[in-house]
mmCIF file of N, CA and C and ligand atoms in Angstrom:
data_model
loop_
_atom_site.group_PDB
_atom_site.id
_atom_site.type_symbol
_atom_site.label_atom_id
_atom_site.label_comp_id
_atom_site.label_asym_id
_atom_site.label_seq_id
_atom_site.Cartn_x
_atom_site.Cartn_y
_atom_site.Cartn_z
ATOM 1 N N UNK A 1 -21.765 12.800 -14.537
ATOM 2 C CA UNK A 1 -20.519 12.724 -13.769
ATOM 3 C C UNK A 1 -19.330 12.364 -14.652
ATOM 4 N N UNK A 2 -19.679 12.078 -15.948
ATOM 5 C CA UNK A 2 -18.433 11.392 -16.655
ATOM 6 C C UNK A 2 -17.640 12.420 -16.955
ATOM 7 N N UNK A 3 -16.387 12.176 -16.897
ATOM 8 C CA UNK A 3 -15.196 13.635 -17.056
ATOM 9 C C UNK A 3 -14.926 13.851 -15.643
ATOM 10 N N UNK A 4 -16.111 13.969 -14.529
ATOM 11 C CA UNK A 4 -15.206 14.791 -13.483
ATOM 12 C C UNK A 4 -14.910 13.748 -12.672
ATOM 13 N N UNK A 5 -14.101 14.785 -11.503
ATOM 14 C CA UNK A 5 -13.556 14.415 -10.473
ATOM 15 C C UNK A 5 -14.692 13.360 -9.424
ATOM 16 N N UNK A 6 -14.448 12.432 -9.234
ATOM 17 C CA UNK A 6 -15.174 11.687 -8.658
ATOM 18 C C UNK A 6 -14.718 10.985 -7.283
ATOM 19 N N UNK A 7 -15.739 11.286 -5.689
ATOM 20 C CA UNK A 7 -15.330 10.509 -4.937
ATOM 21 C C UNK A 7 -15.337 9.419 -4.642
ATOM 22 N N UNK A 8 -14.078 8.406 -4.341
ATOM 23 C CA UNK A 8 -14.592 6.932 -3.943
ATOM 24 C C UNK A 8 -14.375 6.830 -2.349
ATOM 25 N N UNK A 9 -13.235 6.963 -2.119
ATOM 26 C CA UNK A 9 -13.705 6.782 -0.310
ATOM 27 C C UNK A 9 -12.428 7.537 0.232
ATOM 28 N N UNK A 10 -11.973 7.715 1.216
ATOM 29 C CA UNK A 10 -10.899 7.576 2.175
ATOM 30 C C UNK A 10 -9.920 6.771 1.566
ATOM 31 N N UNK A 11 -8.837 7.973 1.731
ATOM 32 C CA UNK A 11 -7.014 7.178 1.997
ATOM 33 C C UNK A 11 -6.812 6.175 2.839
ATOM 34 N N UNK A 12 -7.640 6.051 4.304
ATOM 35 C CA UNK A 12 -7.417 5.240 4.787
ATOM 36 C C UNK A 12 -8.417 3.960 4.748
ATOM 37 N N UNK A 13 -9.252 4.034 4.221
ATOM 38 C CA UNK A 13 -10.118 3.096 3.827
ATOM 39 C C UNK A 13 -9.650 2.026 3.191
ATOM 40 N N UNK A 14 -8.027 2.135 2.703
ATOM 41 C CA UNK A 14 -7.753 1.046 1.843
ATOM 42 C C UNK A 14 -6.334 1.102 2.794
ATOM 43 N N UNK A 15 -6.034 -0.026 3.203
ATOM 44 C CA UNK A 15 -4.522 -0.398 4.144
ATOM 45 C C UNK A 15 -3.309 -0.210 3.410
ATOM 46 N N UNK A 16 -2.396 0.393 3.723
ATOM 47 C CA UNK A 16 -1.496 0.315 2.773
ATOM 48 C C UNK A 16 -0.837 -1.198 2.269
ATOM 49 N N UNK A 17 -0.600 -1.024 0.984
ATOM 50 C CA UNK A 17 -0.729 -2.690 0.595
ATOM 51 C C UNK A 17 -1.315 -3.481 0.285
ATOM 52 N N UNK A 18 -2.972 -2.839 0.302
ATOM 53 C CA UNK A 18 -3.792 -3.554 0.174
ATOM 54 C C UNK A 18 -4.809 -3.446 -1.272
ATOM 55 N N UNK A 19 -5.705 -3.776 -1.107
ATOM 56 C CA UNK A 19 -6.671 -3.482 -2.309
ATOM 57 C C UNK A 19 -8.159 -3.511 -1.903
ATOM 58 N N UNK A 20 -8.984 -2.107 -2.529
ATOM 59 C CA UNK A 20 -10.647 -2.438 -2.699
ATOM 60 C C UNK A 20 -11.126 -2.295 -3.618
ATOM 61 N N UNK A 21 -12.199 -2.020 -3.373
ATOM 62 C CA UNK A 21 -13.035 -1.809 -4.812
ATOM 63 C C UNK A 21 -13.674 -0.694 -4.673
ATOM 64 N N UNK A 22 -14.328 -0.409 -6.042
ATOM 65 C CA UNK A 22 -15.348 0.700 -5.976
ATOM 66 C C UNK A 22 -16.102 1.097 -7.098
ATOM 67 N N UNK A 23 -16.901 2.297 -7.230
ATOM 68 C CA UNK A 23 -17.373 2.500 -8.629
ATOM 69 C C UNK A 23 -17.557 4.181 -8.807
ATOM 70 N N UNK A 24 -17.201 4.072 -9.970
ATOM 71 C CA UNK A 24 -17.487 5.362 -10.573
ATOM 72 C C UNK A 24 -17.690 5.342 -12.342
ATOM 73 N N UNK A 25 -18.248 6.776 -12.616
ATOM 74 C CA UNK A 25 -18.623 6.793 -13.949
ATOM 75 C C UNK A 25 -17.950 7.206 -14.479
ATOM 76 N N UNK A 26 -17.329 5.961 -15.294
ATOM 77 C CA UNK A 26 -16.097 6.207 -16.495
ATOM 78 C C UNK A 26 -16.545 5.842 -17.905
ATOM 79 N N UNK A 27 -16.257 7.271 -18.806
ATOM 80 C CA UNK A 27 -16.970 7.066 -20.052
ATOM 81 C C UNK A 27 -18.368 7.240 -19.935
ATOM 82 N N UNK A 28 -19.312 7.755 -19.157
ATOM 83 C CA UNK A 28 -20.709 7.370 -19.121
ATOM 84 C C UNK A 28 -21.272 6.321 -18.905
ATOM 85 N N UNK A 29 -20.783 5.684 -18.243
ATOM 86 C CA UNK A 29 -21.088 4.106 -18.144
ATOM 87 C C UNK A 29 -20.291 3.801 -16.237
ATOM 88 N N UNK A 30 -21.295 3.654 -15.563
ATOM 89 C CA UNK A 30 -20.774 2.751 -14.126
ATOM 90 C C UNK A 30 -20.010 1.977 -14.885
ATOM 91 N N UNK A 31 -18.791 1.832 -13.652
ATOM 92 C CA UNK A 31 -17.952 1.024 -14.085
ATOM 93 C C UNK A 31 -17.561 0.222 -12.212
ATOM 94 N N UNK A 32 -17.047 -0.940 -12.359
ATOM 95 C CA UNK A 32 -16.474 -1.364 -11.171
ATOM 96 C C UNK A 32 -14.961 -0.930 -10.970
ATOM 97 N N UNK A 33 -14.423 -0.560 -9.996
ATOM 98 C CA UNK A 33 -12.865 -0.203 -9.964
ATOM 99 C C UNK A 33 -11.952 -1.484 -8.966
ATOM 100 N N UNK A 34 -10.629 -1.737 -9.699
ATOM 101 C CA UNK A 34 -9.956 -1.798 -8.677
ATOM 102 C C UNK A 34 -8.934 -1.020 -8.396
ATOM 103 N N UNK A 35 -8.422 -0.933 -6.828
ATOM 104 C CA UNK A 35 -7.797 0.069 -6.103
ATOM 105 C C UNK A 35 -6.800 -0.683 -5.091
ATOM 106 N N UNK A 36 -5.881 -0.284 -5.683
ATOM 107 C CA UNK A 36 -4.837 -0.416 -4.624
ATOM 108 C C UNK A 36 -3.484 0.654 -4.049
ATOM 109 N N UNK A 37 -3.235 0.650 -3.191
ATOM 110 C CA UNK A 37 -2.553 1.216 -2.325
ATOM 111 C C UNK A 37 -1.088 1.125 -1.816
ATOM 112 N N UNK A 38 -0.478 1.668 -2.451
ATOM 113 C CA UNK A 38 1.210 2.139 -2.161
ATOM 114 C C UNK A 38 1.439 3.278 -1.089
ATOM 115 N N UNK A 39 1.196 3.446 0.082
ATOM 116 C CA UNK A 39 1.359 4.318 0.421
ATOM 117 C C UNK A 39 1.045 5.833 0.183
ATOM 118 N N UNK A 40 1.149 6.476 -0.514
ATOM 119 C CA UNK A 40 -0.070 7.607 -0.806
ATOM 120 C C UNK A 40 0.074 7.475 -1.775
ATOM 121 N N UNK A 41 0.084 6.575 -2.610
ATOM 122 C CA UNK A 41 -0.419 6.493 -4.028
ATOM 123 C C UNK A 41 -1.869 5.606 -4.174
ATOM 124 N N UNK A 42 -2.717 5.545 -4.872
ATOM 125 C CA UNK A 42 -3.135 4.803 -5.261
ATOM 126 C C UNK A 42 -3.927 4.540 -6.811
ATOM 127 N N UNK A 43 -3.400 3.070 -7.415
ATOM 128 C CA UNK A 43 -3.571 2.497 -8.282
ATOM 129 C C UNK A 43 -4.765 2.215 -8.890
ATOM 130 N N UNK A 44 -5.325 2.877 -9.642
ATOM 131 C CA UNK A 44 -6.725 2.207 -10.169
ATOM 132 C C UNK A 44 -7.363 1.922 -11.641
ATOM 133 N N UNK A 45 -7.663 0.715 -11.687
ATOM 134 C CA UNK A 45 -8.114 0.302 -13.190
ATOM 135 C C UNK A 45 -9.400 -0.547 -13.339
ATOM 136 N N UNK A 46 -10.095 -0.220 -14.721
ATOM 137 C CA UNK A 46 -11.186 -0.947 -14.885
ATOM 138 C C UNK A 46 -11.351 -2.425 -14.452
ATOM 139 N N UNK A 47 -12.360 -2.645 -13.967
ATOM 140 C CA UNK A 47 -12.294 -4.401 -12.968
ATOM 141 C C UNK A 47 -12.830 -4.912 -14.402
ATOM 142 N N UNK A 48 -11.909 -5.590 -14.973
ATOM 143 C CA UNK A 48 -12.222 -5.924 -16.029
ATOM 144 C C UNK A 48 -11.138 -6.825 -16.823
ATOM 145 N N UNK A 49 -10.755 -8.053 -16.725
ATOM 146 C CA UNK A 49 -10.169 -8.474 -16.732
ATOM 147 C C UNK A 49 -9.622 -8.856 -18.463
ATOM 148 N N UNK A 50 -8.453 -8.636 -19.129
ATOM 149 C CA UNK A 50 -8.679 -8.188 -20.533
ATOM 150 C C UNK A 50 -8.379 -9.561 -21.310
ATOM 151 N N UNK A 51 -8.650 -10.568 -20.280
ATOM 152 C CA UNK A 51 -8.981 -12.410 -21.264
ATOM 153 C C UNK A 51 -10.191 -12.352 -21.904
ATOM 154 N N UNK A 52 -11.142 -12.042 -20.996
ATOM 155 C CA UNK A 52 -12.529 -12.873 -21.076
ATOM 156 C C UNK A 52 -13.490 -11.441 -20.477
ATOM 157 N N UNK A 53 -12.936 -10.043 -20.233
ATOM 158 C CA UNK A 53 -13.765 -8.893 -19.949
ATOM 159 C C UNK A 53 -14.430 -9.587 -18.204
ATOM 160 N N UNK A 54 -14.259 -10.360 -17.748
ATOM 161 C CA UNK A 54 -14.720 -10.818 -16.723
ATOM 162 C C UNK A 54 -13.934 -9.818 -15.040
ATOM 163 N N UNK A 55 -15.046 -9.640 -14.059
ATOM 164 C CA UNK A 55 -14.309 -9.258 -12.647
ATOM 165 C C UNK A 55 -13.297 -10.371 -12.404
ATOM 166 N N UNK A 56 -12.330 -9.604 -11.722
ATOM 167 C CA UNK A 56 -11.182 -9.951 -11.428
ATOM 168 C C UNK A 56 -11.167 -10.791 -10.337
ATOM 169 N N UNK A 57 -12.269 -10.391 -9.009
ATOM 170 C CA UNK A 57 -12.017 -10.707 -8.078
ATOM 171 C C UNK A 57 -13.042 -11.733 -7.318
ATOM 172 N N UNK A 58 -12.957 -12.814 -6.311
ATOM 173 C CA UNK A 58 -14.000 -13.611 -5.693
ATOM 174 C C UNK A 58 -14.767 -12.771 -4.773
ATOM 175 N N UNK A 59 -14.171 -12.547 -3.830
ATOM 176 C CA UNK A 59 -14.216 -11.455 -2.492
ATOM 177 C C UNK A 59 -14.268 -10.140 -3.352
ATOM 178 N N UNK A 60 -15.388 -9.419 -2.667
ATOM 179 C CA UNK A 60 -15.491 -7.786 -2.899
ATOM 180 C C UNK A 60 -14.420 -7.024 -2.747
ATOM 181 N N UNK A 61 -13.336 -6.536 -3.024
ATOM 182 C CA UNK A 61 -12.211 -5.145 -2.706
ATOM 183 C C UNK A 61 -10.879 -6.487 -2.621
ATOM 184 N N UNK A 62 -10.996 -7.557 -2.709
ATOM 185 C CA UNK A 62 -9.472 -8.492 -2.721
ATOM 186 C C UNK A 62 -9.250 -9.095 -3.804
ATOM 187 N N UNK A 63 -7.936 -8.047 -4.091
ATOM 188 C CA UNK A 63 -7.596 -8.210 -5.778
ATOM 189 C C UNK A 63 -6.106 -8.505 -5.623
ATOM 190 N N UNK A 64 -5.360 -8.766 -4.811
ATOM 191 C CA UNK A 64 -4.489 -9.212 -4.834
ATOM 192 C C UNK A 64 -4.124 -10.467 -4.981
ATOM 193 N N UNK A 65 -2.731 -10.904 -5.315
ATOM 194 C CA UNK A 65 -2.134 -12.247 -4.814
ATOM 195 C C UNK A 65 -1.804 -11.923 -3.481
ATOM 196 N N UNK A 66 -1.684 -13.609 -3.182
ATOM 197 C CA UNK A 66 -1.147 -14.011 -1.864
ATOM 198 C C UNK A 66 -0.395 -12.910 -0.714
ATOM 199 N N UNK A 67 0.838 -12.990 -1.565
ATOM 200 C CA UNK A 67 2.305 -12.055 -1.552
ATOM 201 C C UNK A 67 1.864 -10.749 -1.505
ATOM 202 N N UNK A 68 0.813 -10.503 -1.921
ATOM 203 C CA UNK A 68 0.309 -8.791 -1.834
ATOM 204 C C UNK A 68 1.203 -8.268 -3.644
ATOM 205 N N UNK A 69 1.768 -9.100 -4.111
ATOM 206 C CA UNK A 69 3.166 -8.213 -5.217
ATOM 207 C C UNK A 69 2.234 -8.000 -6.283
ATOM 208 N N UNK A 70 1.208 -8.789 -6.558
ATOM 209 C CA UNK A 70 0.548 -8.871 -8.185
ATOM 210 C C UNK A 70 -0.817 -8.412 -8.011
ATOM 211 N N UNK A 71 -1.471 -7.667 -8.729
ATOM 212 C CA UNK A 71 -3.021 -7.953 -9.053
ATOM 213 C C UNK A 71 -3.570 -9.450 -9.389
ATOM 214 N N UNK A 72 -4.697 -10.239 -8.985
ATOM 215 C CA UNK A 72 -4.472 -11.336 -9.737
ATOM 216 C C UNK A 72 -6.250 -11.609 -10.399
ATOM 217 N N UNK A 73 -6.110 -12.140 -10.869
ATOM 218 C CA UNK A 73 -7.688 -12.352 -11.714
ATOM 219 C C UNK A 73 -7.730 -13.906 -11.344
ATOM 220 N N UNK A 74 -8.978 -14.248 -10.454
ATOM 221 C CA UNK A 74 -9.066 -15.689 -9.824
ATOM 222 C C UNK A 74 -9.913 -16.283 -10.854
ATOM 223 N N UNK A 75 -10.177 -15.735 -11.939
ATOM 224 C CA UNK A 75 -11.065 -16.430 -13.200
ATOM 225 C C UNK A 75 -9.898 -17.694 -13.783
ATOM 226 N N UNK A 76 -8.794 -17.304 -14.253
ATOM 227 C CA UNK A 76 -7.818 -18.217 -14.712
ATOM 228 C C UNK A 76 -6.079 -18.139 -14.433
ATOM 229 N N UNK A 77 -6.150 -17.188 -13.573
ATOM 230 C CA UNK A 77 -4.685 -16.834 -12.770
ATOM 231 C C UNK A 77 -4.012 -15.956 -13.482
ATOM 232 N N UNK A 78 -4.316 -14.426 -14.240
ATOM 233 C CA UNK A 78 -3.937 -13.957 -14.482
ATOM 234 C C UNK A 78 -3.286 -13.264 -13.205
ATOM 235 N N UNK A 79 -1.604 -12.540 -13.786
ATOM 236 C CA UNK A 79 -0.970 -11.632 -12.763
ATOM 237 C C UNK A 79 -0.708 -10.613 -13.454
ATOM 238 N N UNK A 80 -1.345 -9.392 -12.513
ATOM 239 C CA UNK A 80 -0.849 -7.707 -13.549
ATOM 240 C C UNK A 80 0.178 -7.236 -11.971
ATOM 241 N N UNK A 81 1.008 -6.281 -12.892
ATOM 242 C CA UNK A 81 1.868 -5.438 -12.134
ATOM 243 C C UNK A 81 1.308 -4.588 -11.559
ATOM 244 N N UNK A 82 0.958 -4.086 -10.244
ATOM 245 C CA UNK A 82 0.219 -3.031 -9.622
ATOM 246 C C UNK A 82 0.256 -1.757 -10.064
ATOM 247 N N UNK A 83 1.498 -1.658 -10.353
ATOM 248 C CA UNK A 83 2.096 -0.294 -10.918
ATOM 249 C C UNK A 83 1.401 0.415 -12.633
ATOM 250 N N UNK A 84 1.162 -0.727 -13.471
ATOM 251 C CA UNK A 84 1.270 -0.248 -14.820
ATOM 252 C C UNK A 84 -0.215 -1.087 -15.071
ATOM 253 N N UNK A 85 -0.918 -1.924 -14.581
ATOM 254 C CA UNK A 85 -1.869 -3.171 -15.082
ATOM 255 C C UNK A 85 -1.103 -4.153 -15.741
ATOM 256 N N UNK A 86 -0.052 -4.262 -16.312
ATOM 257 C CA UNK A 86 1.047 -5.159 -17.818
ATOM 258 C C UNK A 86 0.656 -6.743 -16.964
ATOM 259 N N UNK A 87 0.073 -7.679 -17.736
ATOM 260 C CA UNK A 87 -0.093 -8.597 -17.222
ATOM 261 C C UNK A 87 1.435 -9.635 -17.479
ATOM 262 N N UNK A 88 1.439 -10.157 -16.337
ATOM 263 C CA UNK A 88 2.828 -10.685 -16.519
ATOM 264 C C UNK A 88 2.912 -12.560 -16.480
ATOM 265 N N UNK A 89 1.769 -12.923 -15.739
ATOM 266 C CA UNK A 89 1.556 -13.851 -15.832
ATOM 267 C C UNK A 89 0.477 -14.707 -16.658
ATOM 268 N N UNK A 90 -0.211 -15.659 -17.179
ATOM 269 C CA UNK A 90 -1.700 -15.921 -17.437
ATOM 270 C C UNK A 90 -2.051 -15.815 -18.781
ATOM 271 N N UNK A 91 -3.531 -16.215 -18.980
ATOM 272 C CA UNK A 91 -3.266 -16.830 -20.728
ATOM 273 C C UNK A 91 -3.384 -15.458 -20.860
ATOM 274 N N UNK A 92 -3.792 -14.134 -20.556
ATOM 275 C CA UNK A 92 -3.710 -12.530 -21.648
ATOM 276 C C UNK A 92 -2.138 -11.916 -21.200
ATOM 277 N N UNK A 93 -1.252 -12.274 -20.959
ATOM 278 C CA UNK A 93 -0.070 -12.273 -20.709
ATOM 279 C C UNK A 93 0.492 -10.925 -21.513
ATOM 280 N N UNK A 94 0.778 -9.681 -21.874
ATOM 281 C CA UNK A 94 1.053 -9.001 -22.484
ATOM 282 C C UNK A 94 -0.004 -8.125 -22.921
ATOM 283 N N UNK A 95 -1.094 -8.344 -22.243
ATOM 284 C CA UNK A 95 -1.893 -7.196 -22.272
ATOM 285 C C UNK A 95 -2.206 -6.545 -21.336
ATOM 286 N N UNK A 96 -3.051 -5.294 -20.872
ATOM 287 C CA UNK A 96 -2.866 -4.482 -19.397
ATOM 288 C C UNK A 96 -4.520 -4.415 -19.168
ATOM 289 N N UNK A 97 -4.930 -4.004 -17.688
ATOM 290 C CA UNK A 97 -5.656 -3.769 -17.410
ATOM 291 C C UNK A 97 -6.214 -2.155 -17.628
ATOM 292 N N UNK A 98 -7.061 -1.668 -17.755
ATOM 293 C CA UNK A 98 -7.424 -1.016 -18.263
ATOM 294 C C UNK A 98 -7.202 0.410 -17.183
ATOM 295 N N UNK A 99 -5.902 1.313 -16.966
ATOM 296 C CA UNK A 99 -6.337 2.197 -16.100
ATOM 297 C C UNK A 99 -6.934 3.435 -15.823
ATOM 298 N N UNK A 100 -6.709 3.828 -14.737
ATOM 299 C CA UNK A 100 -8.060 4.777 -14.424
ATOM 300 C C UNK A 100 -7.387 5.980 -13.498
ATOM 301 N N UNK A 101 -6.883 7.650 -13.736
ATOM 302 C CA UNK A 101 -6.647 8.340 -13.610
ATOM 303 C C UNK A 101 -7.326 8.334 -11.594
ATOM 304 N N UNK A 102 -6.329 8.200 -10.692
ATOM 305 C CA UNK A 102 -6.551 8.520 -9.744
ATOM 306 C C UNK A 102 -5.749 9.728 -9.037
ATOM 307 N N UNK A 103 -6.301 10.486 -8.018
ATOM 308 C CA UNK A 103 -5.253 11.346 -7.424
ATOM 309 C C UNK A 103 -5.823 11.514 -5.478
ATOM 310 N N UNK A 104 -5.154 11.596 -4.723
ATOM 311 C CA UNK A 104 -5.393 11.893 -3.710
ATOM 312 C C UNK A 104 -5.230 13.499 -3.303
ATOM 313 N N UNK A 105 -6.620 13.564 -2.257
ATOM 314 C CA UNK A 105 -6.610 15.127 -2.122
ATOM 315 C C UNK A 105 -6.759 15.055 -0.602
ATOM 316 N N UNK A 106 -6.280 15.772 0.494
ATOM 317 C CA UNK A 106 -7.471 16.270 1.573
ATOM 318 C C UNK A 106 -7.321 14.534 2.086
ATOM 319 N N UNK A 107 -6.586 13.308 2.162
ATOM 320 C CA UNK A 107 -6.992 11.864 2.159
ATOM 321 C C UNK A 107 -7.714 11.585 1.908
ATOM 322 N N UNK A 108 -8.463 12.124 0.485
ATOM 323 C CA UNK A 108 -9.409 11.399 -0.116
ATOM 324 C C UNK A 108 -9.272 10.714 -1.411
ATOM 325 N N UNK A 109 -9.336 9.941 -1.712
ATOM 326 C CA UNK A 109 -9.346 8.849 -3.157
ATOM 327 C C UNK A 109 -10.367 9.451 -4.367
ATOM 328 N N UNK A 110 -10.071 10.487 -5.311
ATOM 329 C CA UNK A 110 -10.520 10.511 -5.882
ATOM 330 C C UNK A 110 -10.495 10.072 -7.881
ATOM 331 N N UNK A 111 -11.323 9.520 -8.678
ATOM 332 C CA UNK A 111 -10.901 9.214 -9.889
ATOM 333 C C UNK A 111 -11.446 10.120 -10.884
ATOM 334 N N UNK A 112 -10.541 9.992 -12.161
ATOM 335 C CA UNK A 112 -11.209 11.137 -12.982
ATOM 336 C C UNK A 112 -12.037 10.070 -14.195
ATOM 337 N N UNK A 113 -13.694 10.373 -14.400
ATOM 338 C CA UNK A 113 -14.003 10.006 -15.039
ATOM 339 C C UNK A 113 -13.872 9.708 -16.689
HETATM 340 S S1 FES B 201 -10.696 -13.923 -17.113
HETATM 341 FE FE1 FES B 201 -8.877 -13.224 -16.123
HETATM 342 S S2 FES B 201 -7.417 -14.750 -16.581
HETATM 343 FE FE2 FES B 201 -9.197 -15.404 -17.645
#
């Protein structure tokens, strides 16, 4: 599957504003995703947090802050920009999360491996 087009779920499966999770094979290798949702966009990057390589998240698919504004990594309070991964807050502060080629088709969420 690595290279192609890969399904993860439904457009509406994720609220607008919100965030889940998922997996697909990136590089040849399962990978965990996170996913979030702008309105028919959605955002996705390796769950992989670029301090300590650690998941981002406590709760399965809730990767946000509070505010909904930041990605956040509950390991040591990192904050990434939804838009780009650029961490803006937290001790890896200037480094990004790793992203992941998404496109919507048909309302479906798909990533390119
Ligand atoms: S592992 Fe994410 S901030 Fe430390």
């Amino acid at each position: 599957m690595s290279g192609e087009r890969q399904l993860i779920c439904g457009l509406d499966d994720i609220e607008d504003g919100e965030s889940a999770g998922g997996k697909a094979d990136i590089g040849g290798r399962e990978r965990s995703l996170v996913l979030v949702r702008k309105g028919e966009i959605v955002f996705a990057y390796i769950n992989s947090c670029p301090h300590i390589g650690a998941p981002l998240e406590l709760r399965p698919g809730y990767f946000l802050t509070l505010d909904r504004s930041h990605i956040n990594c509950v390991n040591h309070g990192a904050h990434f920009r939804i838009e780009d991964g650029y961490c803006v807050q937290g001790p890896c502060i200037g480094q990004s999360l790793k992203p992941v080629d998404a496109l919507i088709e048909d309302g479906k969420v798909y990533v390119q491996g």
